[in-house]
Short mmCIF file of C-alpha atoms and ligand atoms in Angstrom, two decimals:
data_model
loop_
_atom_site.label_atom_id
_atom_site.label_comp_id
_atom_site.label_asym_id
_atom_site.label_seq_id
_atom_site.Cartn_x
_atom_site.Cartn_y
_atom_site.Cartn_z
CA MET A 40 -20.64 15.08 -38.47
CA PRO A 41 -16.99 14.13 -38.01
CA GLY A 42 -16.83 12.93 -41.66
CA GLU A 43 -17.58 16.46 -42.86
CA ARG A 44 -15.03 18.26 -40.73
CA ARG A 45 -12.00 19.25 -42.82
CA SER A 46 -8.65 18.15 -41.42
CA HIS A 47 -5.02 18.34 -42.42
CA LEU A 48 -4.22 15.43 -40.15
CA PHE A 49 -3.90 11.90 -41.32
CA TYR A 50 -3.56 8.64 -39.46
CA GLN A 51 -3.62 5.00 -40.57
CA THR A 52 -6.92 5.13 -42.47
CA ARG A 53 -9.55 7.58 -43.68
CA ARG A 54 -11.82 6.73 -40.77
CA ARG A 55 -12.76 9.82 -38.80
CA ARG A 56 -13.61 10.07 -35.13
CA PRO A 57 -15.44 12.68 -33.05
CA LEU A 58 -13.43 15.51 -31.50
CA LEU A 59 -12.41 14.85 -27.91
CA ASP A 60 -13.66 17.38 -25.39
CA GLN A 61 -12.76 16.14 -21.92
CA ALA A 62 -11.99 12.98 -19.99
CA ARG A 63 -12.52 12.12 -16.31
CA GLY A 64 -12.02 8.79 -14.57
CA VAL A 65 -13.17 6.01 -16.92
CA TYR A 66 -15.19 8.36 -19.16
CA ILE A 67 -14.44 10.49 -22.21
CA TRP A 68 -16.78 13.14 -23.69
CA ASP A 69 -16.77 14.38 -27.27
CA VAL A 70 -17.50 18.00 -28.19
CA ASP A 71 -21.15 17.11 -28.85
CA GLY A 72 -21.55 15.96 -25.26
CA ARG A 73 -21.61 12.21 -25.98
CA ARG A 74 -20.06 10.18 -23.16
CA TYR A 75 -17.96 7.06 -23.86
CA LEU A 76 -16.77 4.45 -21.38
CA ASP A 77 -13.05 3.94 -22.02
CA GLY A 78 -13.11 0.14 -21.89
CA SER A 79 -9.60 -0.18 -23.29
CA SER A 80 -7.89 2.70 -21.41
CA GLY A 81 -7.05 4.13 -24.85
CA ALA A 82 -4.58 1.55 -26.09
CA MET A 83 -4.12 -0.01 -22.60
CA VAL A 84 -2.53 3.26 -21.46
CA CYS A 85 -4.71 5.25 -19.03
CA ASN A 86 -4.25 2.92 -16.06
CA VAL A 87 -5.13 5.39 -13.28
CA GLY A 88 -8.04 6.88 -15.21
CA HIS A 89 -8.29 10.24 -16.92
CA SER A 90 -7.56 13.64 -15.33
CA ASN A 91 -6.54 12.31 -11.93
CA PRO A 92 -6.26 15.49 -9.79
CA ARG A 93 -3.18 14.33 -7.85
CA VAL A 94 -1.25 13.47 -11.00
CA LEU A 95 -2.26 16.79 -12.57
CA ASP A 96 -1.14 18.65 -9.42
CA ALA A 97 2.24 16.95 -9.47
CA MET A 98 2.65 17.87 -13.13
CA ARG A 99 1.54 21.45 -12.50
CA ARG A 100 4.04 21.81 -9.67
CA GLN A 101 6.83 20.48 -11.90
CA MET A 102 5.76 22.66 -14.84
CA GLU A 103 6.12 25.76 -12.71
CA LYS A 104 9.73 24.80 -11.98
CA ALA A 105 10.97 23.37 -15.30
CA THR A 106 9.46 21.34 -18.11
CA PHE A 107 12.63 20.40 -19.93
CA GLY A 108 16.25 19.97 -19.07
CA TYR A 109 18.45 18.24 -21.60
CA ARG A 110 20.10 15.19 -20.12
CA LEU A 111 23.58 16.11 -21.38
CA HIS A 112 23.30 19.46 -19.58
CA PHE A 113 21.46 18.62 -16.35
CA GLU A 114 20.33 15.74 -14.24
CA ASN A 115 16.90 16.23 -12.71
CA GLU A 116 15.26 15.15 -9.50
CA PRO A 117 12.00 13.64 -10.90
CA ALA A 118 14.08 11.39 -13.19
CA GLU A 119 16.32 10.36 -10.26
CA ARG A 120 13.35 9.60 -8.02
CA LEU A 121 11.47 7.72 -10.74
CA ALA A 122 14.55 5.63 -11.60
CA ALA A 123 14.95 4.74 -7.92
CA LYS A 124 11.28 3.73 -7.79
CA VAL A 125 11.58 1.54 -10.90
CA ALA A 126 14.68 -0.14 -9.46
CA GLU A 127 12.80 -0.75 -6.20
CA LEU A 128 9.89 -2.34 -8.07
CA SER A 129 12.16 -4.44 -10.32
CA PRO A 130 13.70 -7.83 -9.50
CA ALA A 131 16.94 -7.78 -7.50
CA GLY A 132 19.94 -6.57 -9.48
CA MET A 133 17.88 -4.58 -12.01
CA ASP A 134 19.21 -1.34 -10.68
CA ARG A 135 19.83 0.67 -13.81
CA VAL A 136 17.14 2.63 -15.60
CA PHE A 137 17.15 4.42 -18.95
CA PHE A 138 14.22 6.67 -19.91
CA VAL A 139 12.59 7.08 -23.31
CA SER A 140 9.29 8.51 -24.58
CA GLY A 141 7.38 5.40 -25.70
CA GLY A 142 7.26 1.65 -26.17
CA SER A 143 9.04 1.39 -29.52
CA GLU A 144 11.87 3.57 -28.22
CA ALA A 145 12.13 1.35 -25.15
CA VAL A 146 12.35 -1.79 -27.29
CA GLU A 147 15.00 -0.22 -29.57
CA SER A 148 16.95 0.73 -26.44
CA ALA A 149 16.83 -2.84 -25.12
CA ILE A 150 18.06 -4.32 -28.42
CA LYS A 151 20.88 -1.80 -28.61
CA LEU A 152 21.92 -2.26 -25.00
CA ALA A 153 21.99 -6.04 -25.49
CA ARG A 154 24.16 -5.67 -28.61
CA GLN A 155 26.58 -3.24 -26.98
CA TYR A 156 26.86 -5.56 -23.99
CA ALA A 157 27.82 -8.43 -26.31
CA LEU A 158 30.46 -6.22 -27.94
CA ALA A 159 31.76 -5.08 -24.57
CA ILE A 160 32.28 -8.64 -23.33
CA GLY A 161 33.93 -9.81 -26.55
CA GLU A 162 30.97 -11.66 -28.09
CA ALA A 163 30.60 -9.64 -31.30
CA GLN A 164 29.18 -12.64 -33.16
CA ARG A 165 25.94 -12.36 -31.17
CA TRP A 166 23.34 -10.23 -33.00
CA LYS A 167 20.18 -12.28 -33.54
CA VAL A 168 17.15 -11.38 -31.45
CA ILE A 169 14.64 -14.20 -31.36
CA SER A 170 11.01 -13.27 -30.74
CA ARG A 171 7.61 -14.90 -31.08
CA PHE A 172 4.92 -15.15 -33.72
CA PRO A 173 2.54 -13.44 -33.28
CA SER A 174 3.95 -10.57 -31.26
CA TYR A 175 4.11 -6.80 -31.33
CA HIS A 176 7.15 -4.87 -30.20
CA GLY A 177 6.71 -1.51 -31.91
CA SER A 178 6.64 0.25 -35.24
CA THR A 179 10.18 1.60 -35.65
CA LEU A 180 12.22 -0.59 -38.01
CA GLY A 181 14.32 -2.28 -35.30
CA ALA A 182 11.29 -3.12 -33.18
CA LEU A 183 9.37 -4.14 -36.30
CA ALA A 184 12.07 -6.65 -37.28
CA ILE A 185 11.30 -8.58 -34.10
CA THR A 186 7.54 -8.11 -34.43
CA GLY A 187 5.49 -11.08 -35.61
CA TYR A 188 2.46 -9.58 -37.30
CA THR A 189 2.70 -9.98 -41.07
CA PRO A 190 0.42 -7.17 -42.33
CA MET A 191 2.53 -4.68 -40.40
CA THR A 192 5.94 -6.10 -41.23
CA ALA A 193 5.62 -7.35 -44.85
CA PRO A 194 5.84 -3.95 -46.62
CA PHE A 195 9.17 -3.29 -44.90
CA ASP A 196 10.74 -6.74 -45.21
CA PRO A 197 13.39 -5.67 -47.75
CA MET A 198 14.49 -2.85 -45.43
CA MET A 199 14.90 -4.96 -42.30
CA ARG A 200 17.22 -7.71 -41.19
CA ALA A 201 14.96 -10.74 -40.72
CA MET A 202 15.04 -12.04 -37.14
CA PRO A 203 14.16 -15.61 -36.09
CA LYS A 204 10.73 -16.34 -34.63
CA VAL A 205 9.26 -19.11 -32.49
CA PRO A 206 5.52 -19.75 -32.06
CA ALA A 207 3.77 -17.93 -29.21
CA PRO A 208 2.43 -20.51 -26.73
CA ARG A 209 -1.21 -20.38 -27.85
CA ALA A 210 -2.26 -23.62 -26.19
CA TYR A 211 -5.95 -22.79 -26.63
CA LEU A 212 -5.54 -22.89 -30.43
CA ASP A 213 -3.40 -26.02 -30.44
CA GLY A 214 -5.76 -28.07 -28.27
CA LEU A 215 -3.26 -28.23 -25.38
CA ASP A 216 -3.95 -27.77 -21.68
CA PRO A 217 -2.40 -24.47 -20.51
CA GLU A 218 -2.38 -25.72 -16.90
CA ASP A 219 -0.18 -28.69 -17.78
CA ALA A 220 3.58 -28.08 -17.31
CA GLU A 221 4.19 -30.33 -20.34
CA THR A 222 2.51 -27.67 -22.46
CA GLY A 223 4.84 -24.98 -21.13
CA ARG A 224 7.82 -27.21 -21.80
CA HIS A 225 6.57 -27.97 -25.34
CA TYR A 226 6.57 -24.30 -26.34
CA ALA A 227 9.69 -23.33 -24.39
CA ASP A 228 11.63 -26.15 -26.03
CA MET A 229 10.87 -24.58 -29.40
CA LEU A 230 13.05 -21.70 -28.23
CA GLU A 231 15.91 -24.07 -27.43
CA ALA A 232 15.53 -25.76 -30.83
CA LYS A 233 15.63 -22.35 -32.56
CA ILE A 234 18.74 -21.27 -30.62
CA LEU A 235 20.48 -24.51 -31.66
CA GLU A 236 19.34 -24.12 -35.28
CA GLU A 237 20.65 -20.55 -35.47
CA GLY A 238 23.89 -21.36 -33.66
CA PRO A 239 23.88 -20.42 -29.96
CA GLU A 240 27.00 -18.28 -30.34
CA THR A 241 25.09 -15.96 -32.74
CA VAL A 242 21.99 -15.45 -30.59
CA LEU A 243 21.96 -12.21 -28.64
CA ALA A 244 18.55 -12.14 -26.96
CA PHE A 245 15.02 -13.49 -26.70
CA MET A 246 12.26 -10.86 -26.49
CA VAL A 247 8.96 -11.90 -24.94
CA GLU A 248 5.75 -10.26 -23.70
CA PRO A 249 5.15 -12.05 -20.35
CA ILE A 250 1.42 -11.55 -20.84
CA GLY A 251 0.61 -10.86 -24.45
CA GLY A 252 -0.57 -7.52 -25.72
CA ALA A 253 -2.67 -6.74 -28.78
CA SER A 254 -1.13 -9.33 -31.13
CA THR A 255 -2.13 -12.37 -29.06
CA GLY A 256 -4.92 -10.72 -27.03
CA ALA A 257 -3.77 -10.99 -23.42
CA LEU A 258 -2.18 -14.40 -23.87
CA VAL A 259 -1.17 -15.91 -20.51
CA PRO A 260 1.72 -18.36 -20.92
CA PRO A 261 1.14 -22.02 -20.01
CA ALA A 262 2.39 -23.50 -16.74
CA GLY A 263 6.17 -23.69 -16.49
CA TYR A 264 6.83 -21.68 -19.67
CA MET A 265 8.31 -18.54 -18.11
CA ALA A 266 10.69 -20.42 -15.80
CA ARG A 267 11.79 -22.72 -18.62
CA ILE A 268 12.59 -19.94 -21.10
CA ARG A 269 14.60 -18.23 -18.34
CA GLU A 270 16.57 -21.45 -17.87
CA ILE A 271 17.16 -21.90 -21.61
CA CYS A 272 18.33 -18.30 -22.10
CA SER A 273 20.77 -18.61 -19.18
CA ARG A 274 22.10 -21.92 -20.51
CA TYR A 275 23.08 -20.40 -23.88
CA GLY A 276 24.17 -16.93 -22.68
CA VAL A 277 21.14 -15.40 -24.42
CA LEU A 278 19.76 -12.25 -22.78
CA LEU A 279 16.11 -12.50 -21.75
CA ILE A 280 14.24 -9.27 -22.50
CA HIS A 281 10.73 -8.84 -21.13
CA ASP A 282 8.59 -6.48 -23.18
CA GLU A 283 6.21 -5.18 -20.51
CA VAL A 284 5.21 -2.12 -22.51
CA MET A 285 1.57 -3.17 -22.19
CA SER A 286 1.60 -5.71 -19.35
CA GLY A 287 3.78 -3.63 -16.98
CA GLY A 288 2.62 -0.76 -14.78
CA GLY A 289 0.22 -2.69 -12.58
CA ARG A 290 -2.69 -3.60 -14.84
CA THR A 291 -2.29 -7.37 -14.33
CA GLY A 292 -2.35 -6.97 -10.54
CA ARG A 293 1.45 -6.86 -10.21
CA PHE A 294 3.71 -4.02 -11.29
CA PHE A 295 5.43 -6.34 -13.78
CA ALA A 296 3.41 -9.22 -15.24
CA ALA A 297 6.45 -11.52 -14.91
CA GLU A 298 6.04 -11.30 -11.12
CA HIS A 299 3.15 -13.76 -11.50
CA TRP A 300 5.82 -16.39 -12.20
CA ASP A 301 8.60 -14.90 -10.09
CA VAL A 302 11.11 -14.83 -12.95
CA ALA A 303 13.63 -12.08 -13.56
CA PRO A 304 14.71 -10.95 -17.02
CA ASP A 305 18.09 -9.42 -17.87
CA ILE A 306 16.44 -6.36 -19.40
CA CYS A 307 12.85 -5.16 -19.13
CA VAL A 308 10.91 -2.41 -20.91
CA VAL A 309 7.75 -0.54 -19.89
CA SER A 310 5.73 2.34 -21.32
CA LYS A 311 1.97 2.88 -21.91
CA GLY A 312 0.56 2.62 -18.34
CA PHE A 313 3.89 3.77 -16.89
CA ALA A 314 2.88 7.42 -17.19
CA ALA A 315 -0.72 6.38 -17.91
CA GLY A 316 -1.29 8.85 -20.74
CA TYR A 317 -0.25 11.95 -18.75
CA ALA A 318 3.03 12.32 -20.66
CA PRO A 319 4.93 10.30 -23.28
CA LEU A 320 7.24 8.12 -21.21
CA GLY A 321 8.86 4.70 -21.25
CA ALA A 322 11.73 3.04 -19.47
CA MET A 323 14.26 0.27 -19.83
CA ALA A 324 15.49 -1.36 -16.63
CA ALA A 325 18.59 -3.53 -16.81
CA GLN A 326 20.85 -5.56 -14.60
CA ASP A 327 23.85 -3.65 -13.30
CA ARG A 328 26.15 -6.34 -14.69
CA ILE A 329 24.92 -5.52 -18.22
CA VAL A 330 25.13 -1.74 -18.02
CA GLU A 331 28.54 -1.50 -16.33
CA PRO A 332 30.59 -3.19 -19.11
CA VAL A 333 28.86 -1.01 -21.73
CA LEU A 334 29.72 2.18 -19.84
CA ASP A 335 33.27 0.91 -19.25
CA ALA A 336 33.67 0.19 -22.95
CA GLY A 337 33.05 3.83 -23.86
CA GLY A 338 29.36 4.43 -23.23
CA PHE A 339 25.87 3.51 -24.45
CA ILE A 340 25.68 4.76 -28.05
CA HIS A 341 22.00 5.61 -28.06
CA GLY A 342 19.48 8.18 -26.82
CA PHE A 343 16.43 10.31 -27.60
CA THR A 344 16.07 14.08 -27.15
CA TYR A 345 13.04 14.04 -24.86
CA ALA A 346 14.30 11.16 -22.72
CA GLY A 347 14.00 11.61 -18.99
CA ASN A 348 12.58 15.11 -19.14
CA PRO A 349 11.44 16.33 -15.71
CA LEU A 350 7.79 16.82 -16.63
CA ALA A 351 7.26 13.28 -18.00
CA CYS A 352 9.15 11.80 -15.05
CA ALA A 353 7.10 13.82 -12.52
CA ALA A 354 3.97 12.41 -14.20
CA GLY A 355 5.35 8.85 -14.08
CA LEU A 356 6.24 9.18 -10.43
CA ALA A 357 2.80 10.58 -9.53
CA VAL A 358 1.14 7.69 -11.40
CA ILE A 359 3.07 5.07 -9.40
CA GLU A 360 2.33 6.95 -6.16
CA GLU A 361 -1.36 6.97 -7.06
CA ILE A 362 -1.33 3.23 -7.80
CA GLU A 363 0.31 2.52 -4.44
CA ALA A 364 -1.74 4.97 -2.36
CA GLU A 365 -5.09 3.87 -3.78
CA GLY A 366 -4.34 0.13 -3.90
CA LEU A 367 -5.01 0.07 -7.63
CA MET A 368 -3.12 -3.17 -8.30
CA GLU A 369 -5.33 -4.93 -5.76
CA ASN A 370 -8.36 -3.33 -7.42
CA ALA A 371 -7.17 -4.49 -10.86
CA SER A 372 -6.97 -8.06 -9.52
CA ARG A 373 -10.38 -7.92 -7.86
CA ILE A 374 -12.34 -6.09 -10.56
CA GLY A 375 -10.39 -7.97 -13.25
CA GLY A 376 -11.48 -11.27 -11.69
CA LEU A 377 -15.07 -10.09 -11.73
CA LEU A 378 -14.91 -8.83 -15.31
CA LYS A 379 -13.21 -12.02 -16.49
CA ALA A 380 -15.93 -14.14 -14.90
CA ARG A 381 -18.60 -12.01 -16.60
CA LEU A 382 -16.80 -12.33 -19.97
CA LYS A 383 -16.60 -16.09 -19.45
CA GLY A 384 -20.34 -16.01 -18.82
CA LEU A 385 -20.74 -14.79 -22.42
CA MET A 386 -19.53 -18.22 -23.59
CA GLU A 387 -22.79 -19.77 -22.32
CA ARG A 388 -24.90 -17.30 -24.21
CA TYR A 389 -22.86 -16.89 -27.42
CA PRO A 390 -21.32 -20.01 -29.00
CA MET A 391 -19.11 -17.72 -31.10
CA VAL A 392 -17.20 -16.54 -27.99
CA GLY A 393 -14.43 -19.13 -28.22
CA ASP A 394 -11.98 -18.07 -25.53
CA VAL A 395 -11.63 -15.61 -22.66
CA ARG A 396 -8.17 -14.95 -21.27
CA GLY A 397 -5.88 -12.57 -19.42
CA GLU A 398 -4.95 -11.52 -15.93
CA GLY A 399 -6.17 -8.60 -13.79
CA LEU A 400 -7.46 -5.90 -16.10
CA LEU A 401 -5.51 -7.09 -19.14
CA LEU A 402 -8.35 -9.21 -20.56
CA ALA A 403 -9.53 -10.37 -23.97
CA PHE A 404 -12.17 -12.53 -25.61
CA GLU A 405 -11.98 -14.15 -29.00
CA LEU A 406 -14.74 -14.84 -31.53
CA VAL A 407 -14.68 -18.06 -33.59
CA SER A 408 -16.94 -19.98 -36.00
CA ASP A 409 -16.56 -23.23 -34.13
CA ARG A 410 -15.43 -23.43 -30.53
CA ARG A 411 -14.51 -27.11 -30.82
CA THR A 412 -11.96 -26.61 -33.63
CA MET A 413 -11.36 -22.88 -32.90
CA ARG A 414 -11.95 -22.24 -36.63
CA PRO A 415 -12.00 -18.45 -37.02
CA LEU A 416 -14.93 -16.45 -38.37
CA PRO A 417 -14.76 -15.85 -42.14
CA SER A 418 -12.05 -13.28 -42.65
CA GLU A 419 -14.21 -11.10 -44.92
CA LEU A 420 -16.61 -10.41 -42.05
CA ALA A 421 -13.81 -8.39 -40.46
CA ALA A 422 -15.45 -9.00 -37.08
CA PHE A 423 -12.43 -7.50 -35.31
CA ASP A 424 -13.35 -4.17 -36.86
CA ARG A 425 -17.12 -4.41 -37.01
CA LEU A 426 -17.76 -5.28 -33.36
CA VAL A 427 -15.51 -2.43 -32.22
CA GLU A 428 -17.54 -0.01 -34.37
CA ILE A 429 -20.85 -1.30 -33.03
CA ALA A 430 -19.54 -0.98 -29.46
CA TYR A 431 -18.34 2.54 -30.26
CA ASP A 432 -21.88 3.42 -31.40
CA ASN A 433 -23.01 2.08 -28.02
CA ARG A 434 -20.45 4.40 -26.39
CA LEU A 435 -18.15 1.60 -25.26
CA ILE A 436 -14.53 1.69 -26.43
CA ILE A 437 -12.78 -1.68 -26.81
CA TYR A 438 -9.63 -2.64 -28.73
CA SER A 439 -9.15 -5.42 -31.25
CA ARG A 440 -6.72 -7.19 -33.55
CA ARG A 441 -6.65 -10.11 -35.92
CA THR A 442 -5.67 -13.17 -33.93
CA ARG A 443 -3.89 -15.46 -36.36
CA GLY A 444 -0.85 -13.38 -37.25
CA GLY A 445 -2.88 -10.61 -38.77
CA TYR A 446 -4.98 -12.13 -41.53
CA GLU A 447 -7.83 -13.84 -39.73
CA GLY A 448 -9.19 -14.45 -36.27
CA ASP A 449 -10.79 -11.77 -34.12
CA HIS A 450 -9.97 -10.92 -30.53
CA PHE A 451 -11.06 -7.99 -28.41
CA LEU A 452 -9.26 -6.46 -25.46
CA VAL A 453 -11.46 -5.29 -22.61
CA CYS A 454 -9.13 -3.34 -20.34
CA PRO A 455 -10.73 -0.44 -18.45
CA PRO A 456 -8.61 1.75 -16.17
CA MET A 457 -7.49 0.21 -12.86
CA ILE A 458 -9.93 2.48 -10.99
CA ALA A 459 -12.91 0.62 -12.48
CA THR A 460 -15.71 -0.38 -10.07
CA GLU A 461 -18.38 -3.08 -10.07
CA ASP A 462 -20.83 -0.57 -11.57
CA HIS A 463 -18.43 0.04 -14.44
CA VAL A 464 -18.22 -3.72 -15.02
CA ASP A 465 -22.04 -3.82 -15.26
CA GLU A 466 -21.99 -0.92 -17.68
CA ILE A 467 -19.30 -2.53 -19.85
CA MET A 468 -21.14 -5.86 -19.93
CA ASP A 469 -24.49 -4.24 -20.80
CA ALA A 470 -22.95 -2.37 -23.74
CA LEU A 471 -21.03 -5.47 -24.82
CA VAL A 472 -24.13 -7.69 -24.82
CA THR A 473 -26.08 -5.07 -26.79
CA SER A 474 -23.18 -4.86 -29.26
CA LEU A 475 -22.84 -8.63 -29.63
CA ASN A 476 -26.59 -8.89 -30.26
CA THR A 477 -26.39 -6.29 -33.02
CA PHE A 478 -23.37 -8.06 -34.51
CA MET A 479 -25.21 -11.41 -34.49
CA ALA A 480 -28.29 -9.84 -36.09
CA GLU A 481 -26.07 -8.48 -38.86
CA LEU A 482 -24.54 -11.92 -39.35
CA ALA A 483 -27.88 -13.72 -39.63
CA PRO A 484 -28.66 -12.71 -43.28
CA ALA A 485 -25.05 -13.52 -44.28
CA ALA A 486 -25.31 -16.95 -42.65
CA ALA A 487 -28.68 -17.59 -44.35
CA LEU A 488 -27.19 -16.69 -47.76
CA SER A 489 -24.23 -19.02 -47.34
CA ALA A 490 -26.42 -21.92 -46.06
C1 PLP B 56 4.09 -5.13 -26.15
C2 PLP B 56 4.33 -3.84 -26.86
N1 PLP B 56 5.59 -3.47 -27.16
C3 PLP B 56 5.86 -2.31 -27.78
C4 PLP B 56 4.86 -1.45 -28.18
C5 PLP B 56 5.17 -0.17 -28.88
O1 PLP B 56 4.83 0.93 -28.09
P1 PLP B 56 4.59 2.38 -28.69
O2 PLP B 56 3.35 2.31 -29.53
O3 PLP B 56 4.44 3.26 -27.49
O4 PLP B 56 5.79 2.75 -29.50
C6 PLP B 56 3.52 -1.80 -27.90
C7 PLP B 56 2.43 -0.94 -28.33
O5 PLP B 56 1.30 -1.34 -28.45
C8 PLP B 56 3.26 -3.03 -27.23
O6 PLP B 56 2.01 -3.40 -26.93
#
């Protein structure tokens, strides 16, 4: 049993998991031969599926040449080619790319580039980075300061500079129609009010996940929101930073989720699906007009040792080539549409499924006590944890978080790799229904007691 195996490792909790043996496509096997369907692509990472032979070949070829070349000593071709590819996929003018090894590093890089740009253009009074509540931007202290998820941030409050927050546009919780442009305007105008309250001359940037990640559970912004926040940022000289660490890389059906609204940020960050779990990799893409003044002013004072190493970049390049060659963004749209419809179907069968949302294969459903008021389930049930465990026992991996800023509410991300087929959707739904039935059966005695 995993609980009996001795380990020197520790992670967030004492919970133990089986030892991984191998992974292929959408499946993972443990050392005892149990097969799991990876219904969350790890943590929304393994976009092209596990052990893709073409990606492995590209990595093998690169490994035989060189695995590491320090960026202050050598430039390398995989990094050059990958940067060119990112620039090609980015909105016009976003021609400059900076590599890192993960999402938090990418977010730190964006904050620091924004600040050094302000210094370079003589606007040293700008330092505040506004973000949303809830949100998740990473676990390093800089990224955490702009994260809106209290259980993760509170212990470190005294060590961080508090950054202003505006509410995430969760129309479904506020009883507003997400299709109505008035709703988008309502939430976007909260950003303008916050900029004015803080003093526009002090605000450096606004960081936003175009489609929400774990903290909001695949929240799709209401109509007009993305265009309006772009407008507001431009009006006050505030840099718009898109955190596409989770939503970027193709999973929503477009390489960047913001393409769904045709808006361009000033700076954008990606990671997770960018190298799809084959190597630790992330990137920041920025407008030329932001990078040039920083370089002219003496250089970008920032960097990480492993950044832009040839092996990680060869993996990232092979992942994008695989997505393009196999039409995986189109597949994510098609299979995502199917999976979303099937998840919506759960609402007819289970009154506690209160909302289904997302785009492509970045999807989530939320459990509530009362769909009319969206009252959450009692916090002590810890449904966000329990349902994931039941699904795990049914060999389906899904991902969850507390919905309401970390203390209550339960949403579940269902995000299989972009290679998923209709049969995989059937398999996911079968395991999910079995798991929901078990969860409901567990709830029944609790409900009877409290009646
Ligand atoms: C939107 C978003 N930003 C940043 C991060 C941080 O990425 P990492 O865990 O790779 O540091 C995450 C991770 O979940 C994320 O979802």
